[in-house]
PDB file of C-alpha atoms and ligand atoms in Angstrom:
ATOM      1  CA  MET X   1      -6.977  43.738   6.806  1.00 52.00           C
ATOM      2  CA  ALA X   2      -5.144  45.406   3.968  1.00 61.00           C
ATOM      3  CA  ASP X   3      -3.230  48.666   4.398  1.00 83.00           C
ATOM      4  CA  THR X   4      -5.985  51.249   5.030  1.00 87.00           C
ATOM      5  CA  SER X   5      -4.377  53.696   2.597  1.00 84.00           C
ATOM      6  CA  THR X   6      -5.081  51.415  -0.362  1.00 90.00           C
ATOM      7  CA  VAL X   7      -8.666  50.399   0.367  1.00 95.00           C
ATOM      8  CA  HIS X   8     -11.929  52.313   0.561  1.00 98.00           C
ATOM      9  CA  LEU X   9     -13.012  53.757   3.881  1.00 98.00           C
ATOM     10  CA  VAL X  10     -16.673  52.799   4.235  1.00 98.00           C
ATOM     11  CA  LEU X  11     -19.027  54.238   6.847  1.00 98.00           C
ATOM     12  CA  VAL X  12     -21.904  52.077   8.053  1.00 98.00           C
ATOM     13  CA  GLY X  13     -24.517  52.620  10.743  1.00 98.00           C
ATOM     14  CA  HIS X  14     -28.109  53.590  11.291  1.00 97.00           C
ATOM     15  CA  MET X  15     -29.929  56.482   9.728  1.00 95.00           C
ATOM     16  CA  GLY X  16     -28.907  59.538  11.720  1.00 95.00           C
ATOM     17  CA  SER X  17     -25.537  58.180  12.837  1.00 97.00           C
ATOM     18  CA  GLY X  18     -23.779  60.890  10.796  1.00 96.00           C
ATOM     19  CA  LYS X  19     -22.354  58.872   7.883  1.00 98.00           C
ATOM     20  CA  SER X  20     -22.869  61.583   5.246  1.00 97.00           C
ATOM     21  CA  SER X  21     -21.615  64.577   7.218  1.00 97.00           C
ATOM     22  CA  VAL X  22     -18.698  62.652   8.730  1.00 98.00           C
ATOM     23  CA  GLY X  23     -17.882  61.133   5.343  1.00 98.00           C
ATOM     24  CA  ARG X  24     -17.786  64.487   3.581  1.00 98.00           C
ATOM     25  CA  ARG X  25     -15.393  65.895   6.187  1.00 98.00           C
ATOM     26  CA  LEU X  26     -13.213  62.782   6.190  1.00 98.00           C
ATOM     27  CA  ALA X  27     -12.905  62.897   2.422  1.00 98.00           C
ATOM     28  CA  ASP X  28     -11.721  66.517   2.680  1.00 98.00           C
ATOM     29  CA  GLU X  29      -9.202  65.696   5.395  1.00 96.00           C
ATOM     30  CA  MET X  30      -7.892  62.638   3.564  1.00 96.00           C
ATOM     31  CA  GLY X  31      -7.910  64.207   0.093  1.00 97.00           C
ATOM     32  CA  ARG X  32     -10.140  61.428  -1.200  1.00 98.00           C
ATOM     33  CA  PRO X  33     -13.269  61.453  -3.353  1.00 98.00           C
ATOM     34  CA  PHE X  34     -16.519  61.262  -1.385  1.00 98.00           C
ATOM     35  CA  VAL X  35     -19.272  58.909  -2.448  1.00 98.00           C
ATOM     36  CA  ASP X  36     -22.714  58.691  -0.846  1.00 98.00           C
ATOM     37  CA  THR X  37     -24.663  55.648  -2.004  1.00 98.00           C
ATOM     38  CA  ASP X  38     -28.075  57.225  -1.285  1.00 97.00           C
ATOM     39  CA  HIS X  39     -27.114  60.254  -3.333  1.00 97.00           C
ATOM     40  CA  LEU X  40     -25.871  58.103  -6.213  1.00 98.00           C
ATOM     41  CA  ILE X  41     -29.098  56.114  -6.212  1.00 98.00           C
ATOM     42  CA  GLU X  42     -31.216  59.275  -6.402  1.00 98.00           C
ATOM     43  CA  GLN X  43     -28.993  60.702  -9.140  1.00 97.00           C
ATOM     44  CA  GLN X  44     -29.061  57.532 -11.183  1.00 97.00           C
ATOM     45  CA  GLU X  45     -32.802  57.013 -10.767  1.00 98.00           C
ATOM     46  CA  ARG X  46     -33.693  60.716 -11.042  1.00 98.00           C
ATOM     47  CA  ARG X  47     -36.176  60.296  -8.199  1.00 97.00           C
ATOM     48  CA  SER X  48     -36.094  60.341  -4.439  1.00 96.00           C
ATOM     49  CA  ILE X  49     -35.591  57.280  -2.269  1.00 96.00           C
ATOM     50  CA  ARG X  50     -39.108  57.779  -0.937  1.00 95.00           C
ATOM     51  CA  ASP X  51     -40.454  57.688  -4.505  1.00 96.00           C
ATOM     52  CA  ILE X  52     -38.519  54.493  -5.286  1.00 97.00           C
ATOM     53  CA  PHE X  53     -39.939  52.791  -2.166  1.00 97.00           C
ATOM     54  CA  ALA X  54     -43.460  54.022  -2.969  1.00 96.00           C
ATOM     55  CA  ALA X  55     -43.468  53.093  -6.653  1.00 97.00           C
ATOM     56  CA  ASP X  56     -41.349  49.921  -6.712  1.00 98.00           C
ATOM     57  CA  GLY X  57     -40.946  48.719  -3.136  1.00 97.00           C
ATOM     58  CA  GLU X  58     -37.982  48.039  -0.904  1.00 97.00           C
ATOM     59  CA  ASP X  59     -36.659  45.014  -2.844  1.00 98.00           C
ATOM     60  CA  VAL X  60     -36.159  47.073  -5.976  1.00 98.00           C
ATOM     61  CA  PHE X  61     -34.451  49.763  -3.909  1.00 98.00           C
ATOM     62  CA  ARG X  62     -32.126  47.150  -2.363  1.00 98.00           C
ATOM     63  CA  GLY X  63     -31.213  45.842  -5.815  1.00 98.00           C
ATOM     64  CA  ILE X  64     -30.247  49.317  -6.996  1.00 98.00           C
ATOM     65  CA  GLU X  65     -28.379  49.901  -3.737  1.00 98.00           C
ATOM     66  CA  SER X  66     -26.306  46.723  -4.172  1.00 98.00           C
ATOM     67  CA  SER X  67     -25.296  47.621  -7.701  1.00 98.00           C
ATOM     68  CA  VAL X  68     -24.375  51.174  -6.694  1.00 98.00           C
ATOM     69  CA  LEU X  69     -22.279  49.833  -3.795  1.00 98.00           C
ATOM     70  CA  SER X  70     -20.533  47.353  -6.019  1.00 98.00           C
ATOM     71  CA  GLU X  71     -19.716  50.078  -8.585  1.00 97.00           C
ATOM     72  CA  ALA X  72     -18.417  52.414  -5.883  1.00 98.00           C
ATOM     73  CA  LEU X  73     -16.195  49.706  -4.415  1.00 98.00           C
ATOM     74  CA  ALA X  74     -14.881  48.816  -7.861  1.00 97.00           C
ATOM     75  CA  SER X  75     -13.259  52.236  -8.223  1.00 97.00           C
ATOM     76  CA  PRO X  76      -9.460  51.911  -8.086  1.00 96.00           C
ATOM     77  CA  VAL X  77      -9.224  55.288  -6.322  1.00 97.00           C
ATOM     78  CA  PRO X  78      -9.436  54.830  -2.528  1.00 97.00           C
ATOM     79  CA  SER X  79     -12.515  56.825  -1.538  1.00 98.00           C
ATOM     80  CA  VAL X  80     -14.671  57.591   1.456  1.00 98.00           C
ATOM     81  CA  ILE X  81     -18.046  55.910   0.976  1.00 98.00           C
ATOM     82  CA  ALA X  82     -21.103  56.714   3.104  1.00 98.00           C
ATOM     83  CA  THR X  83     -23.703  53.962   2.829  1.00 98.00           C
ATOM     84  CA  GLY X  84     -27.425  53.779   3.534  1.00 98.00           C
ATOM     85  CA  GLY X  85     -28.340  52.321   6.927  1.00 98.00           C
ATOM     86  CA  GLY X  86     -29.734  49.140   5.384  1.00 98.00           C
ATOM     87  CA  ILE X  87     -26.690  48.234   3.301  1.00 98.00           C
ATOM     88  CA  VAL X  88     -25.727  45.459   5.720  1.00 98.00           C
ATOM     89  CA  GLY X  89     -29.007  43.582   5.175  1.00 98.00           C
ATOM     90  CA  ARG X  90     -27.862  41.769   2.052  1.00 98.00           C
ATOM     91  CA  GLU X  91     -25.213  39.107   2.306  1.00 98.00           C
ATOM     92  CA  GLU X  92     -23.738  40.071  -1.056  1.00 98.00           C
ATOM     93  CA  ASN X  93     -23.128  43.589   0.293  1.00 98.00           C
ATOM     94  CA  ARG X  94     -21.513  42.296   3.471  1.00 98.00           C
ATOM     95  CA  HIS X  95     -19.270  40.136   1.339  1.00 98.00           C
ATOM     96  CA  LEU X  96     -18.308  43.099  -0.867  1.00 97.00           C
ATOM     97  CA  LEU X  97     -17.258  45.073   2.212  1.00 98.00           C
ATOM     98  CA  GLU X  98     -14.865  42.429   3.484  1.00 96.00           C
ATOM     99  CA  HIS X  99     -11.681  43.868   2.041  1.00 91.00           C
ATOM    100  CA  HIS X 100     -12.222  47.486   2.991  1.00 97.00           C
ATOM    101  CA  HIS X 101     -11.811  49.598   6.107  1.00 97.00           C
ATOM    102  CA  VAL X 102     -15.358  49.637   7.426  1.00 98.00           C
ATOM    103  CA  VAL X 103     -16.199  52.005  10.264  1.00 98.00           C
ATOM    104  CA  TRP X 104     -19.450  51.589  12.184  1.00 98.00           C
ATOM    105  CA  LEU X 105     -20.750  54.873  13.575  1.00 98.00           C
ATOM    106  CA  ARG X 106     -22.572  53.510  16.607  1.00 98.00           C
ATOM    107  CA  ALA X 107     -25.228  55.610  18.310  1.00 97.00           C
ATOM    108  CA  SER X 108     -27.924  55.130  20.920  1.00 97.00           C
ATOM    109  CA  ILE X 109     -31.584  55.220  19.946  1.00 96.00           C
ATOM    110  CA  ASP X 110     -31.884  58.548  21.803  1.00 95.00           C
ATOM    111  CA  THR X 111     -29.147  60.126  19.696  1.00 95.00           C
ATOM    112  CA  LEU X 112     -30.565  58.701  16.473  1.00 95.00           C
ATOM    113  CA  ALA X 113     -34.129  59.772  17.241  1.00 93.00           C
ATOM    114  CA  THR X 114     -33.042  63.330  17.986  1.00 92.00           C
ATOM    115  CA  ARG X 115     -30.970  63.561  14.839  1.00 91.00           C
ATOM    116  CA  VAL X 116     -33.425  62.053  12.370  1.00 91.00           C
ATOM    117  CA  ALA X 117     -36.495  63.844  13.709  1.00 84.00           C
ATOM    118  CA  SER X 118     -36.219  66.618  11.122  1.00 79.00           C
ATOM    119  CA  GLY X 119     -35.262  64.344   8.205  1.00 73.00           C
ATOM    120  CA  ALA X 120     -37.602  61.438   8.949  1.00 69.00           C
ATOM    121  CA  SER X 121     -39.941  62.409   6.121  1.00 75.00           C
ATOM    122  CA  ARG X 122     -37.387  61.443   3.469  1.00 80.00           C
ATOM    123  CA  ARG X 123     -36.760  58.072   5.135  1.00 89.00           C
ATOM    124  CA  PRO X 124     -39.650  55.733   4.366  1.00 91.00           C
ATOM    125  CA  LEU X 125     -38.535  53.092   6.861  1.00 92.00           C
ATOM    126  CA  LEU X 126     -39.067  55.561   9.697  1.00 89.00           C
ATOM    127  CA  ASP X 127     -42.757  56.155   9.028  1.00 89.00           C
ATOM    128  CA  GLY X 128     -44.775  55.637  12.202  1.00 87.00           C
ATOM    129  CA  ASP X 129     -43.398  55.771  15.725  1.00 89.00           C
ATOM    130  CA  LEU X 130     -39.805  56.882  15.326  1.00 91.00           C
ATOM    131  CA  ARG X 131     -38.292  55.276  18.407  1.00 93.00           C
ATOM    132  CA  HIS X 132     -40.148  52.045  17.872  1.00 94.00           C
ATOM    133  CA  ARG X 133     -38.983  51.812  14.254  1.00 94.00           C
ATOM    134  CA  LEU X 134     -35.383  52.634  15.189  1.00 95.00           C
ATOM    135  CA  GLY X 135     -35.492  50.032  17.954  1.00 96.00           C
ATOM    136  CA  GLU X 136     -36.742  47.351  15.540  1.00 96.00           C
ATOM    137  CA  LEU X 137     -34.081  48.199  12.976  1.00 97.00           C
ATOM    138  CA  ASP X 138     -31.425  48.166  15.686  1.00 97.00           C
ATOM    139  CA  ASP X 139     -32.489  44.676  16.821  1.00 97.00           C
ATOM    140  CA  ARG X 140     -32.128  43.421  13.271  1.00 97.00           C
ATOM    141  CA  ARG X 141     -28.991  45.249  12.280  1.00 98.00           C
ATOM    142  CA  ARG X 142     -26.734  45.685  15.299  1.00 97.00           C
ATOM    143  CA  GLY X 143     -25.114  42.277  14.819  1.00 98.00           C
ATOM    144  CA  LEU X 144     -24.677  42.863  11.100  1.00 98.00           C
ATOM    145  CA  TYR X 145     -22.926  46.203  11.579  1.00 98.00           C
ATOM    146  CA  GLY X 146     -20.658  44.509  14.107  1.00 98.00           C
ATOM    147  CA  ALA X 147     -19.922  41.698  11.668  1.00 97.00           C
ATOM    148  CA  VAL X 148     -18.843  43.936   8.777  1.00 98.00           C
ATOM    149  CA  ALA X 149     -17.041  46.601  10.820  1.00 98.00           C
ATOM    150  CA  SER X 150     -13.259  46.751  11.032  1.00 97.00           C
ATOM    151  CA  VAL X 151     -13.769  49.157  13.909  1.00 97.00           C
ATOM    152  CA  SER X 152     -16.617  50.987  15.655  1.00 98.00           C
ATOM    153  CA  VAL X 153     -16.788  54.553  16.896  1.00 98.00           C
ATOM    154  CA  ASP X 154     -19.300  55.474  19.607  1.00 98.00           C
ATOM    155  CA  VAL X 155     -20.661  58.810  18.479  1.00 98.00           C
ATOM    156  CA  ASP X 156     -22.969  59.643  21.405  1.00 97.00           C
ATOM    157  CA  GLY X 157     -21.977  63.026  22.794  1.00 95.00           C
ATOM    158  CA  LEU X 158     -19.277  63.592  20.164  1.00 97.00           C
ATOM    159  CA  ASP X 159     -19.381  66.528  17.783  1.00 96.00           C
ATOM    160  CA  LEU X 160     -18.476  66.202  14.110  1.00 97.00           C
ATOM    161  CA  ASP X 161     -14.798  67.086  14.655  1.00 97.00           C
ATOM    162  CA  ALA X 162     -14.394  64.491  17.382  1.00 98.00           C
ATOM    163  CA  VAL X 163     -15.951  61.752  15.270  1.00 98.00           C
ATOM    164  CA  VAL X 164     -13.699  62.648  12.339  1.00 98.00           C
ATOM    165  CA  VAL X 165     -10.625  62.500  14.613  1.00 97.00           C
ATOM    166  CA  ALA X 166     -11.699  59.092  15.962  1.00 97.00           C
ATOM    167  CA  VAL X 167     -12.254  57.668  12.488  1.00 98.00           C
ATOM    168  CA  LEU X 168      -8.913  59.004  11.263  1.00 97.00           C
ATOM    169  CA  ALA X 169      -7.210  57.440  14.284  1.00 96.00           C
ATOM    170  CA  SER X 170      -8.727  54.097  13.334  1.00 95.00           C
ATOM    171  CA  THR X 171      -6.951  54.275   9.974  1.00 94.00           C
ATOM    172  CA  GLU X 172      -3.599  54.792  11.672  1.00 88.00           C
ATOM    173  CA  ASP X 173      -3.891  51.963  14.188  1.00 66.00           C
ATOM    174  CA  ARG X 174      -3.433  49.266  11.630  1.00 59.00           C
TER     175      ARG X 174
HETATM  176  C1  S3P C 201     -32.261  53.212   4.926  1.00 56.79           C
HETATM  177  C2  S3P C 201     -31.418  54.266   5.167  1.00 56.79           C
HETATM  178  C3  S3P C 201     -31.374  55.458   4.311  1.00 56.79           C
HETATM  179  C4  S3P C 201     -31.796  55.101   2.877  1.00 56.79           C
HETATM  180  C5  S3P C 201     -33.133  54.417   2.882  1.00 56.79           C
HETATM  181  C6  S3P C 201     -33.142  53.133   3.728  1.00 56.79           C
HETATM  182  C7  S3P C 201     -32.250  52.069   5.879  1.00 56.79           C
HETATM  183  O1  S3P C 201     -30.050  55.988   4.296  1.00 56.79           O
HETATM  184  O2  S3P C 201     -30.829  54.279   2.277  1.00 56.79           O
HETATM  185  O3  S3P C 201     -34.091  55.328   3.362  1.00 56.79           O
HETATM  186  O4  S3P C 201     -32.724  50.981   5.509  1.00 56.79           O
HETATM  187  O5  S3P C 201     -31.730  52.236   7.018  1.00 56.79           O
HETATM  188  P1  S3P C 201     -29.389  56.812   5.518  1.00 56.79           P
HETATM  189  O6  S3P C 201     -28.861  55.819   6.498  1.00 56.79           O
HETATM  190  O7  S3P C 201     -28.281  57.556   4.847  1.00 56.79           O
HETATM  191  O8  S3P C 201     -30.444  57.711   6.058  1.00 56.79           O
END
């Protein structure tokens, strides 16, 4: 792994693991720009993620997501990048992440279900039984998060400050 001060710090993990709120705080603490791929997609497309899924389907969304990720990673300014939970699905994305400091915010299904309950309506992949959907996604993605991550942080029971401290510590260990 390269020196963590010269690469992007990328947060991966399921919906509800805290990537956006942790990322915003980390960027403040580190004096880095903050980039949220979901937010960039909605800005660029001028429509919500739910609308993109409904009108064009998941494949189109994933294509936009890959190009947004690749643009964000191409920035020469080391940034904090919060990604969408499904970013690890595409091999090209996993490959792009290889040279960066990738932190997996790992959470139990219980924690995720509690946290996403209020925001589930803007997440099309959570339509239906929440726990069942999260469980299915976890079966598919757990190994992929593990494969791309430089380090993982178990967020169950931790508040925002504690997660930020743990992620910062991971940048100093190497
Ligand atoms: C998705 C996660 C969402 C968003 C889209 C698909 C996923 O981002 O990209 O709804 O496949 O897990 P968050 O993880 O930021 O909620």
